[in-house]
XYZ file of C-alpha atoms in Angstrom:
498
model
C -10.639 28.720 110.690
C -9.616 30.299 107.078
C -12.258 33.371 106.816
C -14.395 33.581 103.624
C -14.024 36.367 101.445
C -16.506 37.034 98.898
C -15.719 38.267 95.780
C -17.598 39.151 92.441
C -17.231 36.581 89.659
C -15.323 39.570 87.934
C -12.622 40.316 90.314
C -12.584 36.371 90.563
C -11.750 36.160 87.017
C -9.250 39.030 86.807
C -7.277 37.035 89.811
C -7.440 33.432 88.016
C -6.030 35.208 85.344
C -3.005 36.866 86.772
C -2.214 32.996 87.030
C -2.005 32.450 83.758
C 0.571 33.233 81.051
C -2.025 34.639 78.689
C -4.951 37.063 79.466
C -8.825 35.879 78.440
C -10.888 35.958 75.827
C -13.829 38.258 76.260
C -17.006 35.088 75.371
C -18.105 35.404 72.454
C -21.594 33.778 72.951
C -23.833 32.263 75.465
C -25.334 28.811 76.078
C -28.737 28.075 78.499
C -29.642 25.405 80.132
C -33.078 25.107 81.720
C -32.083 23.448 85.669
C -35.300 21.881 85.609
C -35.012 19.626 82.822
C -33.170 16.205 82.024
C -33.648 12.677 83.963
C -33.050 12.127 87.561
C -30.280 9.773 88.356
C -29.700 7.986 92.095
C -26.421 8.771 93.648
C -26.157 5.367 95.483
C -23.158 5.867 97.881
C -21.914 8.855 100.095
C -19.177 8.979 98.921
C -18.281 7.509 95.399
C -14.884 9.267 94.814
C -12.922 6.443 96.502
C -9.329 5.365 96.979
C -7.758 2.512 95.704
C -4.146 2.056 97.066
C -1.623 -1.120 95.400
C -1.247 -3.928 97.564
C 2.696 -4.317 98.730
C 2.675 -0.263 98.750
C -0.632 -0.174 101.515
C 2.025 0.018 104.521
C 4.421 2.639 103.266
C 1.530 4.917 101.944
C 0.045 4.901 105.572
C 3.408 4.350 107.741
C 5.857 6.446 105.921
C 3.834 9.262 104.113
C 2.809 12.178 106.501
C 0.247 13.551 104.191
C -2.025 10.843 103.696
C -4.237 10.641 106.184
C -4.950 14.510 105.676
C -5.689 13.348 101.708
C -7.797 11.108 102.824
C -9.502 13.278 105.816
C -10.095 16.030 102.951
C -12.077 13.750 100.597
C -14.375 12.468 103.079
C -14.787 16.054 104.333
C -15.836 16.704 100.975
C -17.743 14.202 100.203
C -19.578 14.277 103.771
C -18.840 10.814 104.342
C -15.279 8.872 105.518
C -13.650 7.885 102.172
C -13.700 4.137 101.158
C -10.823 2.138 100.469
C -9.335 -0.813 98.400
C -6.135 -2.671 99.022
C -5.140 -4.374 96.145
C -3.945 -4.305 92.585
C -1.477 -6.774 90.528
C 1.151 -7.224 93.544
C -2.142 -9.182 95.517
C -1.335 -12.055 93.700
C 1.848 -11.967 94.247
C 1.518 -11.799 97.528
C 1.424 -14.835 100.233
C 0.078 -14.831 104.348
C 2.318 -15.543 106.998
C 0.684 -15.333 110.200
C 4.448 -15.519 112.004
C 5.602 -12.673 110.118
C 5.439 -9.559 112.743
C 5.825 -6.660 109.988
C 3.014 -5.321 107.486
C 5.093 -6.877 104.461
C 8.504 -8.395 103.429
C 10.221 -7.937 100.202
C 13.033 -7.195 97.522
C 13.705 -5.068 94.677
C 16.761 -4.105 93.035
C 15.469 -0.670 92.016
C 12.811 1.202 94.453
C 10.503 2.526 91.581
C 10.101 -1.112 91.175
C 7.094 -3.076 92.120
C 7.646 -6.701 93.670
C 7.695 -10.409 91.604
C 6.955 -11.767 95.488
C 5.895 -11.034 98.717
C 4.912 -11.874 102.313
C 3.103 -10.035 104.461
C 1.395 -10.803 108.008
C -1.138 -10.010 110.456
C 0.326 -6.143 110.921
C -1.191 -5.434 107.539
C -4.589 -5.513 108.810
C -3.847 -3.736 112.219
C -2.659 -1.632 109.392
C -5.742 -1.548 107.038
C -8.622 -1.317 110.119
C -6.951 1.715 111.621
C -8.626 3.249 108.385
C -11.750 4.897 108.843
C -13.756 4.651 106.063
C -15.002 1.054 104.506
C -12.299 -0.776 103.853
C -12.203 -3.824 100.763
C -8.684 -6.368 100.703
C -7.848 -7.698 97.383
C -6.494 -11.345 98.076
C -4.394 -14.007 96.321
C -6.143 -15.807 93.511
C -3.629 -16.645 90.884
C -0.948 -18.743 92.582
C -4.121 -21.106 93.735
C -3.309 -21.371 97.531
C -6.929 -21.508 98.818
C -6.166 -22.695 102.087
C -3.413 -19.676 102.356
C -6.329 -17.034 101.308
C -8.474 -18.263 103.408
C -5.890 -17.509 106.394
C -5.180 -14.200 105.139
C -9.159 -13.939 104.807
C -9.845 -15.289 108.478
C -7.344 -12.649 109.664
C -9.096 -9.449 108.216
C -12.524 -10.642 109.061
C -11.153 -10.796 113.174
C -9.133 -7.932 112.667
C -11.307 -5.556 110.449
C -14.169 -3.581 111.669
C -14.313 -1.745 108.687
C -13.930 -4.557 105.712
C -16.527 -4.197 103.502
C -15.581 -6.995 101.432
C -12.593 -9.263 100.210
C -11.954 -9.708 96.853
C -10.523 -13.052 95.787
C -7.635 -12.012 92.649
C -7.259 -8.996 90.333
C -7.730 -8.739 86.974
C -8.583 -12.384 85.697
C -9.100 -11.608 82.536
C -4.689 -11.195 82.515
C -4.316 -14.716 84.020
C -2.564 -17.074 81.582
C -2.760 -20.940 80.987
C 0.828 -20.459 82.808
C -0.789 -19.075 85.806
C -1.310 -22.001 88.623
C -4.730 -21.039 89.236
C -5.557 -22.543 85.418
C -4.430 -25.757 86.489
C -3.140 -26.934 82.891
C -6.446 -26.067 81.981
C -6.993 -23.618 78.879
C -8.325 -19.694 80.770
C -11.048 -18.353 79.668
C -14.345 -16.500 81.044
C -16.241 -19.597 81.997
C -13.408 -21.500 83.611
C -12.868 -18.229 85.638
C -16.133 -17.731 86.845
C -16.610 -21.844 87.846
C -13.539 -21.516 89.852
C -14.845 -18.003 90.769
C -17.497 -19.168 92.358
C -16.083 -22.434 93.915
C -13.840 -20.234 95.742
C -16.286 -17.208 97.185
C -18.549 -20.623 98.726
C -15.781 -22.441 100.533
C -13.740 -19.035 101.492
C -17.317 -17.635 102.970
C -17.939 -20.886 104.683
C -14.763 -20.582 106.472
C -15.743 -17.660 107.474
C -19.218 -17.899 108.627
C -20.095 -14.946 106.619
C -22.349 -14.265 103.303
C -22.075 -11.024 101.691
C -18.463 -10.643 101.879
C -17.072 -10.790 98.255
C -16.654 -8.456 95.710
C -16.663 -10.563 92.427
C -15.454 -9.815 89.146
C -12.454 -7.564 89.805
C -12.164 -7.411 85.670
C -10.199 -4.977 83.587
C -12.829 -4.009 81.153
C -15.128 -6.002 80.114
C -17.258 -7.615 77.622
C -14.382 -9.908 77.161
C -14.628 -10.768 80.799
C -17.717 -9.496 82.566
C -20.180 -9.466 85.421
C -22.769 -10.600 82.289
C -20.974 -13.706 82.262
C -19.956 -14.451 85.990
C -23.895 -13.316 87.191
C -25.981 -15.936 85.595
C -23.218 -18.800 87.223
C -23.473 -16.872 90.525
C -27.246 -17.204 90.205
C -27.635 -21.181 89.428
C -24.721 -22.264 91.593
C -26.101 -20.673 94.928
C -23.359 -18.611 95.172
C -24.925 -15.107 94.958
C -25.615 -14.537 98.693
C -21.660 -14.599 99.036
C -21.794 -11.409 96.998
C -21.279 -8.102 98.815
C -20.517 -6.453 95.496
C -19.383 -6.319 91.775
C -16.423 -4.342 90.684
C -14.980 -3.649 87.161
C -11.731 -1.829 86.615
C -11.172 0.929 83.973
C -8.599 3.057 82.315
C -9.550 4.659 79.353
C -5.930 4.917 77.634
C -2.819 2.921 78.414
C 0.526 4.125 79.064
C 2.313 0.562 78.603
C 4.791 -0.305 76.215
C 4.829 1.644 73.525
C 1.324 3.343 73.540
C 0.851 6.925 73.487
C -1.668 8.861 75.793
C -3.529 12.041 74.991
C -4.326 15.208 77.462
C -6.570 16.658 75.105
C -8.544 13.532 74.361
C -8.798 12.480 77.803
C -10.230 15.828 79.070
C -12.832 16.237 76.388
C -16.121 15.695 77.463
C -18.160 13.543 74.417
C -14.990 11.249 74.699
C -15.279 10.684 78.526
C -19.214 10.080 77.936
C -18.622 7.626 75.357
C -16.190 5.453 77.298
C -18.156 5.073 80.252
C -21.634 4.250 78.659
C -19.437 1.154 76.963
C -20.059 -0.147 80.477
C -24.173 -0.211 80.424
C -24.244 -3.508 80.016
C -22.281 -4.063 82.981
C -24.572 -1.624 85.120
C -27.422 -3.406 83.461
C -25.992 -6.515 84.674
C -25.797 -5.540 88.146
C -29.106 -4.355 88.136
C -30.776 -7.721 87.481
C -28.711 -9.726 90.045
C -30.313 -6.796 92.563
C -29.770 -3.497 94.019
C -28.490 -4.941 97.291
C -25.035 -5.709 95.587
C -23.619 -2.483 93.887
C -21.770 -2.142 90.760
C -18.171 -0.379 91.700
C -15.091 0.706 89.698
C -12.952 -0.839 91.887
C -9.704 0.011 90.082
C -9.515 3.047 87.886
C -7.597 5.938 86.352
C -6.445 7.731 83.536
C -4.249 5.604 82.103
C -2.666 1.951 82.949
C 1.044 1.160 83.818
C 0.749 4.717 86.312
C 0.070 6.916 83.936
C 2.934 8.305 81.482
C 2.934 11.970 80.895
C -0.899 12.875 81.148
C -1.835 11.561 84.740
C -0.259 13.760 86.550
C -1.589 17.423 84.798
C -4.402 19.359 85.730
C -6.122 18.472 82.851
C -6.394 15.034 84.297
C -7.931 16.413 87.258
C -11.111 17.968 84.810
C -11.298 14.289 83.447
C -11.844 13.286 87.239
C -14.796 15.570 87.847
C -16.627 14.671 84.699
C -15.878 10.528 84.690
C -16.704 10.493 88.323
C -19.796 12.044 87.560
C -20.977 10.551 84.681
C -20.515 6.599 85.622
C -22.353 8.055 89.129
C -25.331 8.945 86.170
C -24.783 5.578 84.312
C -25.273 3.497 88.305
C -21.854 3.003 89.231
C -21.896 3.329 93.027
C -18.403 3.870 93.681
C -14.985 4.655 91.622
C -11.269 3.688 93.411
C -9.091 5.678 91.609
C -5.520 3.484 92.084
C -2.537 4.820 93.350
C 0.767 3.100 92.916
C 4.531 2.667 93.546
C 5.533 5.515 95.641
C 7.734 7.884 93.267
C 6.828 6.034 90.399
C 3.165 6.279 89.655
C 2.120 9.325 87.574
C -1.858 8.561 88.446
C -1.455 8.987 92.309
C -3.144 12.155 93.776
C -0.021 12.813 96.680
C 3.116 11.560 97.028
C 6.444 12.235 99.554
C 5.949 16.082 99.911
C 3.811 16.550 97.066
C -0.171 16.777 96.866
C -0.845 16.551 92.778
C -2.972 18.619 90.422
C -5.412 15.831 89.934
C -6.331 15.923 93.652
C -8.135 18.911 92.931
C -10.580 17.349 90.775
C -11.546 14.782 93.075
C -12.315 17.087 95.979
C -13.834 19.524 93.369
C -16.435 15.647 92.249
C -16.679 14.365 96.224
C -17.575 18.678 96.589
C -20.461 18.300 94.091
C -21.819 15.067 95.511
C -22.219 15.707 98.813
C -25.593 14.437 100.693
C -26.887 14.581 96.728
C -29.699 11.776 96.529
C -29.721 12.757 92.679
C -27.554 13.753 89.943
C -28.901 15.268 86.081
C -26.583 15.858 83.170
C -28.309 18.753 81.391
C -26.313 19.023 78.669
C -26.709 16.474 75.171
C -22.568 15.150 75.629
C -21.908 16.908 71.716
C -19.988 19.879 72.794
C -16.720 20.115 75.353
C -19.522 22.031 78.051
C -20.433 19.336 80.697
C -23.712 20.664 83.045
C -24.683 18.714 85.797
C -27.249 19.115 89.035
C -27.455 17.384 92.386
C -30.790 17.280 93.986
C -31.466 16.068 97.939
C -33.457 13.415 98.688
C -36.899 15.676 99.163
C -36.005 16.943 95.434
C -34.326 20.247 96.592
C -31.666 21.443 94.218
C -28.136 21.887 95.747
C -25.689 22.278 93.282
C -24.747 22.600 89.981
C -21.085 21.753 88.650
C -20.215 24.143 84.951
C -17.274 22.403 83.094
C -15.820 23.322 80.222
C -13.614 20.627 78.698
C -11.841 22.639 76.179
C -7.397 21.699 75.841
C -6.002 24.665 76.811
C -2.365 23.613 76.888
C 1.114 25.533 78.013
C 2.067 25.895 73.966
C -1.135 28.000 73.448
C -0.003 32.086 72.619
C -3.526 32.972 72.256
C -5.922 34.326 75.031
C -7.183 32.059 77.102
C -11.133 31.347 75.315
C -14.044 31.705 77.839
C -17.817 31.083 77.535
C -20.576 31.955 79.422
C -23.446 29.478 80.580
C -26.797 30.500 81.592
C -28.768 28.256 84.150
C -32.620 29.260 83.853
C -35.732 28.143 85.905
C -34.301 29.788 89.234
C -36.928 31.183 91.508
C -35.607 35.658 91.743
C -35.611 35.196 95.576
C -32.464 32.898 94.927
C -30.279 36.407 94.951
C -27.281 36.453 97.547
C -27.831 33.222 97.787
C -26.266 31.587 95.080
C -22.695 31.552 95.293
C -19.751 29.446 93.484
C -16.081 28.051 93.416
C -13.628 27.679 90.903
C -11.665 24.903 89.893
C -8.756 26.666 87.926
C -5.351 26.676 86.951
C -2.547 28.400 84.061
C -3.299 25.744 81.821
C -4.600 22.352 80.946
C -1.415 20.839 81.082
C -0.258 22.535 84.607
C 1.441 20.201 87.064
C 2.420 20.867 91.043
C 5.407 19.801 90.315
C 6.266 22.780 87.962
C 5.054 25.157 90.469
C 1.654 25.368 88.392
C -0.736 24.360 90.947
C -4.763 24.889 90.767
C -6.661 26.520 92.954
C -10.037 25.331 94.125
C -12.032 28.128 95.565
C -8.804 29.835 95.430
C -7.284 27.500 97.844
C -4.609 25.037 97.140
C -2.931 21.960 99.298
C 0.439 22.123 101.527
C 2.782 19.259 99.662
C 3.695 17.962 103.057
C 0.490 18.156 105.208
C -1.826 18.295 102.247
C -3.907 20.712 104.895
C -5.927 23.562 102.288
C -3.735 26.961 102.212
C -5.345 30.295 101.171
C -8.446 32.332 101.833
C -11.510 30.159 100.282
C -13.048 32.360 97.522
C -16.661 32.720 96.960
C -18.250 34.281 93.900
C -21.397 36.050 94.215
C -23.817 35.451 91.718
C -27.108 37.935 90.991
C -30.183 36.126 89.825
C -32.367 38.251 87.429
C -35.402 37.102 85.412
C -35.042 33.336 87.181
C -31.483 33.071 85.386
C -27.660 33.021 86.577
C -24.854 34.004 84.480
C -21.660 31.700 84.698
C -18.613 32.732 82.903
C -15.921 29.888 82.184
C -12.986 29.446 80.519
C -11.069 26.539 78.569
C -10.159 24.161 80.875
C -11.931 25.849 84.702
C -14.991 24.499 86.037
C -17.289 26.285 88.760
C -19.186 24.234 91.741
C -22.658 26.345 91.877
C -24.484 26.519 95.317
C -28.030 27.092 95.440
């Protein structure tokens, strides 16, 4: 067992910054906010910071990578709850069954940073995929309109899969083409999708004997194609019991083509609030079809095409903690944060020897969640300071996560600026009990592979066995007059125990 050592929030802070190029600021001011105010939100799943893995790269990230079950182990720890799991992506229909084939998958590339035009894969892929121990969803051929061949692919994970959770039936639609065989020389557009949507969820779940086994949708961010337009058709065409769940994908910038990403941007905190609420109509949506079918992110991350240059920083691990967090506020019940082509996908958390800076922020978010029946954003989303507080289900506080959002990149010369926050409405009695961890790192723009790695409660994660390394740090933290004095600095945030 790594002991505990508990330190002072001062001695904490002299340490982080040994780390860094540049010493601190001394803050300059203080902000309070009162723990017992703002609105009650339900945290609907155990464990919302999911996984999301591509399709024809399932087998090698499970076969062939020795740190991924440890990844994987680490979240759930976190989170209190075995991680959950998608299979799926843009190579799912590309992909066709063969129930002869006796590997996981078959295909070519010329270069190995490539993903495949084609593939086959057989029954090992799901020997594969229920070996995993948290709830498993299979993304399944849709595009190249081969019903019968889904529905032998689908017949193969129901007998197979202990853990499926639900199948979902094509990725993306809303990228589907008049080209696309699944149009049928038809013109594509929302309505035709969701008519054939439906058609196939009833005669796929009638093969199977099963209702409540899709997750429908499966769009790339809506209103052009949304769960507002497939619900009401789900709803008159009887097809709604076949619904297990409703997923959306989302990437708030795009590293395709020629578009340009931004660190700074993507970190700050009013800009990660104002791309999530663009999907309340979706959670309203959801909502009025009923609670029993959750609204997921089933395929998210900082930016699409893996990523470019800002996925792969620590600063994209502080965007984790506060988008997880926030679409948990708005009702999203789960977020599958993608990982890609082995050695060529920016975005992924670990990789051949390597457990990236972004990993931190999802154990720091699956951390601040845990057995929370409620989350409350305390701040007003104006300023780069993010406050949030996770109650239990019998109302007893927990936590409280302290983020400040502020760029703090590797070309900064100046100190390092820090603030301090002041949580009020504490009960005195709290003293020596209330105790933190830090999320920190040199700078915003820090990345593993540059031997810049963050610490988490001063503990980081072995590259090959992604197994935590380091004494885990504690600060003490004295409460006088019912408050708690926090200090952090551009770019750290601090999980708060109560």
């Amino acid at each position: 067992m790594i002991p505990i050592v508990y330190l002072s929030a001062i001695l904490l802070h002299l340490s982080a910054a040994s780390a860094a190029v540049v010493p601190r600021q001394d803050s300059a001011k203080a902000t309070t906010f009162d723990i017992t105010s703002g609105d009650k939100a339900k945290v609907k799943d155990a464990a919302p910071v999911a996984i999301s893995i591509e399709f024809f790269a399932f087998p090698e990230y499970v076969q062939v990578l020795g740190n991924t079950a440890q990844c994987l182990k680490n979240l759930g720890d976190a989170a209190g709850a075995a991680t959950r799991i998608r299979i799926g992506g843009t190579t799912q229909d590309r992909a066709t069954y063969d129930p002869s084939l006796t590997s996981a998958v078959t295909y070519s590339v010329d270069d190995p940073a490539d993903a495949p035009a084609n593939l086959t894969y057989g029954p090992a892929f799901f020997e594969l995929a229920s070996q995993l121990s948290g709830p498993t969803t299979i993304g399944l051929n849709r595009r190249l309109n081969d019903i019968n061949n889904t529905i032998s692919a689908a017949q193969e994970a129901v007998e197979q899969m202990e853990n499926l959770f639900a199948i979902e039936l094509g990725n993306e639609p809303d990228l589907y083409t008049d080209d696309d065989p699944i149009a049928d020389n038809q013109t594509w557009s929302p309505s035709l999708d969701a008519q054939i949507q439906v058609n196939w969820q009833s005669q796929i779940s009638t093969a199977l004997n099963r209702t409540a086994i899709i997750q429908a949708g499966v769009f790339l961010q809506p209103p052009a194609f949304s769960i507002a337009e497939l619900g009401p058709l789900e709803q008159s065409s009887g097809s709604l019991e076949y619904v297990r769940s409703w997923a959306d994908h989302a990437y708030p910038q795009s590293a395709c083509g020629d578009s340009t990403t931004d660190l700074e941007s993507l970190q700050n905190h009013s800009s990660i609030v104002e791309f999530v609420m663009t999907f309340q109509g979706e959670v309203d949506a959801a909502d009025e079809l009923g609670e029993e079918r959750p609204l997921v992110f089933g395929e998210t991350n900082s930016a699409t095409c893996g990523g470019g240059g800002i996925s792969a920083t620590y600063g994209a691990g502080l965007w984790i903690v506060d988008y997880v967090l926030h679409s948990v506020k708005l009702g999203y019940e789960r977020l599958y944060f993608h990982h890609g082509t082995i050695g060529n996908s920016p975005y992924s958390w670990w990789g051949r020897d390597q457990v990236f800076s972004p990993y931190y922020g999802a154990i720091f978010a699956a951390s601040a969640l845990n057995d929370a029946a409620y989350i409350t954003q305390l701040d007003s989303s104006t300023s780069h300071l993010a406050i949030y507080t996770f109650h239990s289900s019998n109302d007893a506080l927990l936590r409280a996560v302290i983020l400040n959002t502020q760029y703090y990149p590797n070309t900064t010369n100046s100190a390092r600026p820090s603030e301090t926050v002041v949580l009020t409405g504490l009960e005195d009695g709290e003293s020596g009990k209330v105790k933190g961890k830090r999320l920190t790192a040199p700078w915003s723009t820090s990345q593993v592979e540059l031997g810049e790695s963050p610490t988490f409660g001063g503990q980081s994660f072995n590259g090959e066995s992604c197994e935590a390394e380091g004494e885990e740090v504690w600060e003490k933290m004295d409460v006088a007059g019912g408050e708690v004095k926090i200090e952090v600095a551009a770019s750290e945030a601090v999980l708060v125990y109560f």
